Short mmCIF file of C-alpha atoms and ligand atoms in Angstrom, two decimals:
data_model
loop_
_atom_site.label_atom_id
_atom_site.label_comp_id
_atom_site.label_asym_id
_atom_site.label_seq_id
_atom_site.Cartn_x
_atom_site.Cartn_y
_atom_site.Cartn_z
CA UNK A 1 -27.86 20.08 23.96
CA UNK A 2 -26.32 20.44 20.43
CA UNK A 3 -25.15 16.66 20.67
CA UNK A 4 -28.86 16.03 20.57
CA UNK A 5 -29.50 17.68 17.42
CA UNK A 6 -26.85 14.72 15.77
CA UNK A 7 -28.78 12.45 13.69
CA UNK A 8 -27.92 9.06 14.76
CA UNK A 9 -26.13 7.55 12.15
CA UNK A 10 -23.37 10.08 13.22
CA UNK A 11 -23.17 8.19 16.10
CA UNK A 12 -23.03 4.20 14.17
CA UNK A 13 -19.00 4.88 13.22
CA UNK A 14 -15.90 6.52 14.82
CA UNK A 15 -12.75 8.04 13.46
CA UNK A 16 -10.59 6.62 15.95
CA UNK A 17 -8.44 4.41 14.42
CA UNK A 18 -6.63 6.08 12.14
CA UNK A 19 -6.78 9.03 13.92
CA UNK A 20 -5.03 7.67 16.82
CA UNK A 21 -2.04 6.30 14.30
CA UNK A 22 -2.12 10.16 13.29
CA UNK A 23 -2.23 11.78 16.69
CA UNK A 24 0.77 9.37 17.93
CA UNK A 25 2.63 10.05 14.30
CA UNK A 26 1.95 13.96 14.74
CA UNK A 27 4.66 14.06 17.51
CA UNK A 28 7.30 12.61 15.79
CA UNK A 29 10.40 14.16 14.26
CA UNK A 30 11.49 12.00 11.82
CA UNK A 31 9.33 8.55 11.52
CA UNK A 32 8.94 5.61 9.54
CA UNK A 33 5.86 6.29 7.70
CA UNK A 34 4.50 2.87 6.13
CA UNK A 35 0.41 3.80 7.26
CA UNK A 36 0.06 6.26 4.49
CA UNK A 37 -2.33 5.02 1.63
CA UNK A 38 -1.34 7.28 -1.50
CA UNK A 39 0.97 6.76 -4.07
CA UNK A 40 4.45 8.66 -3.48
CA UNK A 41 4.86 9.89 -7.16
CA UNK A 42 3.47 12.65 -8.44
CA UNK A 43 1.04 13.78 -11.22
CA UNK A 44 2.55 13.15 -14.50
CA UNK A 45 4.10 16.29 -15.83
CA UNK A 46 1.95 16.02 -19.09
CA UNK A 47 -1.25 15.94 -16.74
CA UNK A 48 -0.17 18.59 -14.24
CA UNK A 49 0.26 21.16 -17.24
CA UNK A 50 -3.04 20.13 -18.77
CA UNK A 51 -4.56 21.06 -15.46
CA UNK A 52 -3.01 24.12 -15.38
CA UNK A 53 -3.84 24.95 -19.34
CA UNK A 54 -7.63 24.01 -18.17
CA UNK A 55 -7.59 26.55 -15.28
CA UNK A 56 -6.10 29.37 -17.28
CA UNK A 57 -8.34 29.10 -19.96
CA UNK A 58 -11.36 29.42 -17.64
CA UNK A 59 -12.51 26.06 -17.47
CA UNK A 60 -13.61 26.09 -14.21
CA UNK A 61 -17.12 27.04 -13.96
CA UNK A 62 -19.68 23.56 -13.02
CA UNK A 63 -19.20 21.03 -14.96
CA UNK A 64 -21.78 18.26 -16.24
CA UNK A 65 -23.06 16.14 -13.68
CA UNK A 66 -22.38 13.18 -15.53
CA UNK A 67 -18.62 14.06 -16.48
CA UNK A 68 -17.46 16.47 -18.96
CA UNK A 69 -17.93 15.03 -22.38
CA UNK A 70 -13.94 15.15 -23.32
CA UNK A 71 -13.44 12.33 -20.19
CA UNK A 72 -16.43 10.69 -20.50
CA UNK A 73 -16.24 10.27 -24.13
CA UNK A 74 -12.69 8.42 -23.88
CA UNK A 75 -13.20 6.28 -20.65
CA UNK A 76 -16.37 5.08 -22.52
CA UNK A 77 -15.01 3.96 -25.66
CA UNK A 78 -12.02 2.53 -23.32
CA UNK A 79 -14.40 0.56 -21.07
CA UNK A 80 -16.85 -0.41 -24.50
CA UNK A 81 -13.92 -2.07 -25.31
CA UNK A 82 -13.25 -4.06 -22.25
CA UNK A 83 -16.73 -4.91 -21.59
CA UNK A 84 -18.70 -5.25 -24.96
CA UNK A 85 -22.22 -4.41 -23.33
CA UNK A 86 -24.35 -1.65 -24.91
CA UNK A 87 -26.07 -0.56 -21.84
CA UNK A 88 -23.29 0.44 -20.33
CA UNK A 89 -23.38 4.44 -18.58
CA UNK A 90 -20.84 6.39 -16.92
CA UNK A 91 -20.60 8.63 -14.24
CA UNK A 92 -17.60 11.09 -13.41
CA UNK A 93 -17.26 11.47 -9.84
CA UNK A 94 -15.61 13.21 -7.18
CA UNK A 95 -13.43 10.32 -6.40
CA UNK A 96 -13.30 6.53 -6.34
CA UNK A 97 -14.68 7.24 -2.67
CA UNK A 98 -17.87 9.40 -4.49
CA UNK A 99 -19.03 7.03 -6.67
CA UNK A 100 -19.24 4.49 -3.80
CA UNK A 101 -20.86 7.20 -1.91
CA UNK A 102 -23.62 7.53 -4.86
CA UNK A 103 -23.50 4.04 -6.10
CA UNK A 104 -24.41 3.19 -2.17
CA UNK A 105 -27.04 5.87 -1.78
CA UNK A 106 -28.70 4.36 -5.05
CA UNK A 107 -28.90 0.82 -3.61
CA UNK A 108 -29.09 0.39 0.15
CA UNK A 109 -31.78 0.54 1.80
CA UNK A 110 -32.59 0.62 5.38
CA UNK A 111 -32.63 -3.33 6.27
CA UNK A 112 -30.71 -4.51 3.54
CA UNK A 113 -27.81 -6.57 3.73
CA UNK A 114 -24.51 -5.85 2.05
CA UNK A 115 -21.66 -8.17 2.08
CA UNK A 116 -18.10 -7.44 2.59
CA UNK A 117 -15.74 -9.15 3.12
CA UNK A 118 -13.00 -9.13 6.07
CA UNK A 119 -10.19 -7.42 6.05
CA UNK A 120 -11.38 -4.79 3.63
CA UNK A 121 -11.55 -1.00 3.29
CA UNK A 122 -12.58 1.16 6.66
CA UNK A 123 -15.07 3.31 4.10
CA UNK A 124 -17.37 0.13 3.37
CA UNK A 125 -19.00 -0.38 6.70
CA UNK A 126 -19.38 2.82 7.20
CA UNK A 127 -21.42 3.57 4.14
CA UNK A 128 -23.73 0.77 4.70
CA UNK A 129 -24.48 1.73 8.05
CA UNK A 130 -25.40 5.46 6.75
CA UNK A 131 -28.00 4.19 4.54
CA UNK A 132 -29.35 1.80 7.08
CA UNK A 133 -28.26 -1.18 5.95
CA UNK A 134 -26.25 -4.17 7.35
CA UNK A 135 -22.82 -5.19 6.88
CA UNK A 136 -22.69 -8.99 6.32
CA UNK A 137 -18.94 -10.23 6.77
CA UNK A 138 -17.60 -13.10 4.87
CA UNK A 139 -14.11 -13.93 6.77
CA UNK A 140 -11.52 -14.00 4.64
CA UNK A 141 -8.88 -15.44 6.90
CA UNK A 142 -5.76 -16.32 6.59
CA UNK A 143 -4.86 -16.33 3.10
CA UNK A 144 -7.52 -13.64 2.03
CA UNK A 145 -8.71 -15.34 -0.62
CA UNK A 146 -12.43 -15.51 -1.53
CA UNK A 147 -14.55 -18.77 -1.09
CA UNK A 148 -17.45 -18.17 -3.11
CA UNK A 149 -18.87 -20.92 -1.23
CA UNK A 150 -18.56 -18.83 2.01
CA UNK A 151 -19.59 -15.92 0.24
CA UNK A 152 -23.05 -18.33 -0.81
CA UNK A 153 -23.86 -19.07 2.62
CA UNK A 154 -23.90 -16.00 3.81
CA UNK A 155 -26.43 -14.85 1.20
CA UNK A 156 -30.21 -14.17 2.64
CA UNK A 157 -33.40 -12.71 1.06
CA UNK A 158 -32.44 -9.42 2.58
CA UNK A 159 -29.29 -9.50 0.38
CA UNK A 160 -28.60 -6.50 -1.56
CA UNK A 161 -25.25 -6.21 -2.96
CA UNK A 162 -21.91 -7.53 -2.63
CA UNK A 163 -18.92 -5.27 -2.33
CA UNK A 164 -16.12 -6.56 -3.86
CA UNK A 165 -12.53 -4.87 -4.60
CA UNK A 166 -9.33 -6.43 -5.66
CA UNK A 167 -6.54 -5.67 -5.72
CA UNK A 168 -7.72 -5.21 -2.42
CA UNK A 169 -6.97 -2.68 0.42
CA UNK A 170 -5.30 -3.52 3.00
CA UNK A 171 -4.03 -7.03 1.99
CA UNK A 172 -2.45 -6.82 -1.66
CA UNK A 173 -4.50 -9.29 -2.42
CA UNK A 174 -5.15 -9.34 -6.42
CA UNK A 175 -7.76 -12.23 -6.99
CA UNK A 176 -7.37 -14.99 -9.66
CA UNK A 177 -9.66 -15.08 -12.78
CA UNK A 178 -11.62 -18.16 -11.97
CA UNK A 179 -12.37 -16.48 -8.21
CA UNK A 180 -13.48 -13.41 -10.14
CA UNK A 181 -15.54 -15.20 -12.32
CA UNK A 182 -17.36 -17.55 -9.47
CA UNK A 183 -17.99 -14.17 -7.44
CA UNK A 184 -19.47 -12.30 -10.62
CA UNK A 185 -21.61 -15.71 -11.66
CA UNK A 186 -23.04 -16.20 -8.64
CA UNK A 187 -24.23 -12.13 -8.17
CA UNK A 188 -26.08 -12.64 -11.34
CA UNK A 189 -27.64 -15.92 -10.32
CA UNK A 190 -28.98 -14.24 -7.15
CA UNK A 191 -29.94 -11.08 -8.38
CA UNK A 192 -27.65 -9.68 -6.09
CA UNK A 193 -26.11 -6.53 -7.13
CA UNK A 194 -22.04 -6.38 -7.82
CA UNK A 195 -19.96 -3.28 -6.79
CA UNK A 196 -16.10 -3.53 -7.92
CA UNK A 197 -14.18 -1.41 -6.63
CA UNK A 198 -10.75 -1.39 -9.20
CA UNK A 199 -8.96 1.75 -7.82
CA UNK A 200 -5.72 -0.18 -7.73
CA UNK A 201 -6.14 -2.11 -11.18
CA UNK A 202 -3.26 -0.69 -12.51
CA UNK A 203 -1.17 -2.01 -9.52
CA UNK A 204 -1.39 -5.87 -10.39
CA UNK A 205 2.03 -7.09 -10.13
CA UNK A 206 2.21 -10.64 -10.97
CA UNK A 207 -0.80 -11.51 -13.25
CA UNK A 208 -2.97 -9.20 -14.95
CA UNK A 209 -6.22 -7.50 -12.99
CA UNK A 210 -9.52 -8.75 -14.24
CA UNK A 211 -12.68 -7.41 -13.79
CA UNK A 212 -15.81 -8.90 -12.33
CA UNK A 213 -17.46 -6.95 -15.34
CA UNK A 214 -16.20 -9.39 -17.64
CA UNK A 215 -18.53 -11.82 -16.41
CA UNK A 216 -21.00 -9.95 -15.30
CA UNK A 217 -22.73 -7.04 -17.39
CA UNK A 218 -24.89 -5.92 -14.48
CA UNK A 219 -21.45 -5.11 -12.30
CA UNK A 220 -20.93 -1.32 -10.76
CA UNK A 221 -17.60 -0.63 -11.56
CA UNK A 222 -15.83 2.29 -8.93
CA UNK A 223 -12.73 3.96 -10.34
CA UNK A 224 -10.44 6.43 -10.01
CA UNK A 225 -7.52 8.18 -10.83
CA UNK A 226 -6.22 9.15 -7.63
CA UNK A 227 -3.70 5.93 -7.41
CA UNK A 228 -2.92 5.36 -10.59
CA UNK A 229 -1.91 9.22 -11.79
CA UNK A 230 -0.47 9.93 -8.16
CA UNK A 231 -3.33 12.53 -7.71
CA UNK A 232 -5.68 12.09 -4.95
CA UNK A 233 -6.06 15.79 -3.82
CA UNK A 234 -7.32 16.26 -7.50
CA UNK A 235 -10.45 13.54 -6.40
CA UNK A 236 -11.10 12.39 -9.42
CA UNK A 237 -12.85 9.07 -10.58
CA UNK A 238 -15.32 7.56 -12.31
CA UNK A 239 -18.66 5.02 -12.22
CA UNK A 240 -19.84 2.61 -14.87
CA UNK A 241 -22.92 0.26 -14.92
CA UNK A 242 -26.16 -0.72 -15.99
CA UNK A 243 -27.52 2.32 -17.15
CA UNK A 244 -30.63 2.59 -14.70
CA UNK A 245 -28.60 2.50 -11.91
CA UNK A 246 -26.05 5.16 -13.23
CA UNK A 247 -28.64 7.46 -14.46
CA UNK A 248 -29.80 7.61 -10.84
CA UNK A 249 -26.20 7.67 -9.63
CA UNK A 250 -25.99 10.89 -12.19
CA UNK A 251 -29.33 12.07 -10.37
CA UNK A 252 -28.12 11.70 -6.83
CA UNK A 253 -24.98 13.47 -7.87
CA UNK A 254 -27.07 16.71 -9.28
CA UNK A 255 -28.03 17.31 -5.75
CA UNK A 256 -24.98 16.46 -3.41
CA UNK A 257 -21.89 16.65 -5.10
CA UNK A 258 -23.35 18.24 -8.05
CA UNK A 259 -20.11 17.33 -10.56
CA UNK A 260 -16.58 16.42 -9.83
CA UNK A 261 -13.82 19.03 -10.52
CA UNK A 262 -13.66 20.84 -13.96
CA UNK A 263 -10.73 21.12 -14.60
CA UNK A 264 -9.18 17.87 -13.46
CA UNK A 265 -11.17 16.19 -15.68
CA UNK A 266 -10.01 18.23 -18.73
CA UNK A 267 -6.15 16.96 -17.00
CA UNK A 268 -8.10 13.36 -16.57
CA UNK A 269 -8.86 13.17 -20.56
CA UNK A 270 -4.83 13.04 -20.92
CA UNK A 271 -4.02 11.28 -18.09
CA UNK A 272 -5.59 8.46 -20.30
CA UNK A 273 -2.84 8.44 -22.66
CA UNK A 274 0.28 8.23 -20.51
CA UNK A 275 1.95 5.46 -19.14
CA UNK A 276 2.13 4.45 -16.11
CA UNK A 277 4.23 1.40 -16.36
CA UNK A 278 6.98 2.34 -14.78
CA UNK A 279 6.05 3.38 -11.43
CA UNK A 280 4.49 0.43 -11.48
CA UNK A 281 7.56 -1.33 -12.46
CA UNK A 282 8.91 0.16 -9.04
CA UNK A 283 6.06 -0.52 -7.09
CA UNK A 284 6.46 -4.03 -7.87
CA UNK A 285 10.32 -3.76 -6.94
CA UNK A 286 9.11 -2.06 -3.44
CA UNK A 287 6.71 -4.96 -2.87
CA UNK A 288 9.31 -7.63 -3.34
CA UNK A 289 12.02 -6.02 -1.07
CA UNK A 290 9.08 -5.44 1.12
CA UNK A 291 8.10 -9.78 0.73
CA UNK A 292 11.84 -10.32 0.72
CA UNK A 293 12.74 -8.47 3.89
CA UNK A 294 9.79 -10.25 6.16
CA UNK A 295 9.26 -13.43 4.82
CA UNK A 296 11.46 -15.08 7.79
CA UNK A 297 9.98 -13.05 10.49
CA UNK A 298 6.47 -12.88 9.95
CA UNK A 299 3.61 -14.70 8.87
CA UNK A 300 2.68 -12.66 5.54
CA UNK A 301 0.55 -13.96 2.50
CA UNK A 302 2.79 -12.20 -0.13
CA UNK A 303 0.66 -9.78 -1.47
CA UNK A 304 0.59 -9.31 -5.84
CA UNK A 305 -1.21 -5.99 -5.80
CA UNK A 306 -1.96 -2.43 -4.57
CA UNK A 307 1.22 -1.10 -2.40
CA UNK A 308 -0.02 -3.00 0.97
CA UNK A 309 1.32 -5.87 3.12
CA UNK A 310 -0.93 -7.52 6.00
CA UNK A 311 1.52 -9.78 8.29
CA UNK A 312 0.57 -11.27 11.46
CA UNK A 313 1.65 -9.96 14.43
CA UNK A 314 4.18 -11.96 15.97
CA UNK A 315 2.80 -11.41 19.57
CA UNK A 316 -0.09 -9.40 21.41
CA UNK A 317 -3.16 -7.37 19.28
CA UNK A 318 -2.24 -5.41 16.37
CA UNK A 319 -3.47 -2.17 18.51
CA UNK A 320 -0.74 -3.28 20.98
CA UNK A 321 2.37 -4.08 18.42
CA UNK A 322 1.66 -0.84 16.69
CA UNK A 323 1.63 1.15 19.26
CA UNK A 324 4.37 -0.53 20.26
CA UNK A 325 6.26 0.43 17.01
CA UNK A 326 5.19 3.86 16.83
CA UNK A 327 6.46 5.08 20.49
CA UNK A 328 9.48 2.61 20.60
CA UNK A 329 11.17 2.92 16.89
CA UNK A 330 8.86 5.76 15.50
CA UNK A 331 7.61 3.30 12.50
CA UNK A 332 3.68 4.33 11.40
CA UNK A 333 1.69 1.55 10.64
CA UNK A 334 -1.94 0.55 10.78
CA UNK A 335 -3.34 -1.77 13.22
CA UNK A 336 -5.65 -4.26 11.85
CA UNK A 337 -8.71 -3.36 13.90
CA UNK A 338 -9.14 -0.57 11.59
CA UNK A 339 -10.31 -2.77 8.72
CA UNK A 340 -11.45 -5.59 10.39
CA UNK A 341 -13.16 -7.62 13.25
CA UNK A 342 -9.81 -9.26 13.84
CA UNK A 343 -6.66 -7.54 15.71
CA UNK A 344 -4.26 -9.80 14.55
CA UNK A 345 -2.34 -8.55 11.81
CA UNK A 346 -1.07 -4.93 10.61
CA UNK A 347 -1.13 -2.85 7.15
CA UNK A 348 1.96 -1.80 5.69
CA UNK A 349 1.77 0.61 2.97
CA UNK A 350 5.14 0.39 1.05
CA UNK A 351 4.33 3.49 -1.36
CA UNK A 352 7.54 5.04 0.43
CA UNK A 353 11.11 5.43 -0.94
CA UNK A 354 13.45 2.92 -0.78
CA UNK A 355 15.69 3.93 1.93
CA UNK A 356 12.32 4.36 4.30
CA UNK A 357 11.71 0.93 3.35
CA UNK A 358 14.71 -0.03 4.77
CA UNK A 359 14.97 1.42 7.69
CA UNK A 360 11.00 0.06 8.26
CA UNK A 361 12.27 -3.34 7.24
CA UNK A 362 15.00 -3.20 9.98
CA UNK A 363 12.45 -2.24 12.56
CA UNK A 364 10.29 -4.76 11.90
CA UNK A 365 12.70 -7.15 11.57
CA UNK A 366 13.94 -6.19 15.25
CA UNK A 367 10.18 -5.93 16.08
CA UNK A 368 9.90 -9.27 15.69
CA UNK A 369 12.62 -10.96 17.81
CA UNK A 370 11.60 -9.47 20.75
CA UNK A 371 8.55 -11.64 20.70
CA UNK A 372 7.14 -10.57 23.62
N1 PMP B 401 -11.33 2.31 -2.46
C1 PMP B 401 -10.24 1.82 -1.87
C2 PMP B 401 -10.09 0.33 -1.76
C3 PMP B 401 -9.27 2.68 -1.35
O1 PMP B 401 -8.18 2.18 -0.76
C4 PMP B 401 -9.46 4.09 -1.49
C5 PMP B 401 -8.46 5.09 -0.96
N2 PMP B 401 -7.67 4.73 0.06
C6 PMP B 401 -10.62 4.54 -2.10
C7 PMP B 401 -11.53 3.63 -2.59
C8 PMP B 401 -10.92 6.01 -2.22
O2 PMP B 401 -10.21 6.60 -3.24
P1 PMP B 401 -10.36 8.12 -3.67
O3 PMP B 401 -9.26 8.85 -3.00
O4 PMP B 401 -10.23 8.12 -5.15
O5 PMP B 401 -11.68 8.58 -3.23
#
């Protein structure tokens, strides 16, 4: 009876894989954990005590629903900067994750088609399935870079918006200027609308991250903090576009989330001003013992960003190899299934310590020879 009552987009999704990674990793004493996807540093000192100054001193009634100004004020003379466009707006949300929420519930509507592209992050789909549209997948096989050619073809009348987000989840894939470019030109030739989704901009290891924005003033930028300042408990990010489509993000926000967290963004306003160089120095270090230590066993398309690797699996599904891994050497990764029509490779998150590393490394390594 009470199933009946679900409204049947609950039904369009399921939680299942991740959750099964979970449920198998739950039972283990001491495993190799490469499937988590959060930094492994913590909150800057600097930040954590300007959270805590911002609590005592009773800054934690509702805040604005478009961002407190002491954050907003600084991100948008920051991102003026970067992208000099006047009609820029901003948005403080509850999360990277809530201004795709709000930046989706502005745009998609029921028959619309929204482009994604394969592998990418498990949220995507998801979201355009709640809002009744459909998910339109340009392949990005096997190197993961984007053909704007494919991504051309696949556009239709019914296109609304293409979701785009380097360096990407779960590949590492940062793209190249001139892809960025081609992808943001040919939005504003179609009139198609441009989300970015930059949560790991700061983690661009060999070249630097640009943004589709640059080339395009009508992109929706999605941003956060939660990778970059080691703090996604805190859920705090931030939204910046065209101004009509933010003001209605701002709107949509009033009546769900109402505002993101007061006093993380009073922490978020100096968060701005420390470095975070050298974690990412590390991260970088991580991802090259991570490239260094399966290069000869695996097919991998060395990733330059974010703190994932996607090999191929060397035999079977993905569902199969890490299942395999998990009960056999206790090593937590995440099948490719989860992120993509394909089974066929596997995400490694290397935001671990070294020594984990290691022993994952040595796993896979074994993992590998028993091809079979
Ligand atoms: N976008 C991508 C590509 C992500 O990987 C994640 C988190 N895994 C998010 C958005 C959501 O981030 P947040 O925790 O800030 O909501």
């Amino acid at each position: 009876m009470r199933e009946s009552w679900l409204a049947k987009r609950t039904q369009t999704f399921d939680a299942s894989g991740i959750r099964r990674v979970f449920e198998l990793g739950a039972r283990l004493e001491n495993p190799v954990n490469f499937s988590i996807g959060q930094p492994d540093f913590d909150v800057p000192q600097p930040v954590r005590r300007a959270a805590i100054e911002a609590i005592e001193s009773g800054k934690n009634r509702y805040a604005l629903s478009q961002g407190m100004p002491v954050l907003r004020e600084k991100l948008l003379e920051k991102i003026r900067q970067l992208y000099a466009d006047g009609d820029r707006d901003l948005i403080v949300t509850c999360g990277t994750s809530g201004g795709l929420v709000l930046a989706m519930m502005a745009l998609v509507e029921p028959g619309d088609e929204v482009i994604l592209f394969d592998p990418g992050f498990v949220m995507y789909p998801v979201l355009v399935r709640l809002f009744g549209g459909v998910e339109v997948y340009v392949d990005t096989y096997p190197n993961f870079r984007i053909d704007v050619g494919r991504v051309e073809a696949a556009l239709t009348p019914k296109t609304k918006l293409i979701l785009f987000n380097s360096p990407a989840n779960p590949t590492g894939m940062v793209a190249q200027a001139e892809e960025v470019q081609a992808i943001a030109e040919l939005a504003f030739r179609h009139h198609v609308a441009l989300i970015s989704d930059e949560i790991y901009s700061a983690f661009s290891y060999d070249f630097p991250f640009v943004s589709p924005a640059r080339f395009n003033p009508d992109t929706i930028v999605v941003d956060g903090f939660s990778k970059s300042h080691g703090m996604p408990g805190w859920r705090l990010g931030f939204a910046h576009g065209p101004r009509t489509i933010i003001q209605e993000m701002i709107k949509l926000q009033q009546y769900s989330f109402v505002c993101a967290p007061q006093p993380f963004q009073w922490a978020g306003a100096v968060a701005l001003d420390v470095p975070v160089d050298e974690h990412i120095d590390q991260y970088r270090r991580k991802r090259d013992k991570i490239v260094a230590g399966l290069r000869d066993h695996y097919e991998l398309v060395p990733p330059s960003g974010a703190f994932y690797a996607f090999p191929k699996v060397p035999f079977g599904t993905a569902t199969e190899f890490v299942e395999r891994a998990i009960q056999e050497f206790e090593l937590l990764m995440i099948p490719g299934s989860v992120f993509s029509q394909c089974d066929t490779h596997f995400r490694i998150s290397y935001a671990v310590d070294d020594a984990t590393i290691d022993r994952g490394i040595e796993i896979l390594q074994h993992l590998a020879r028993m091809k079979t």
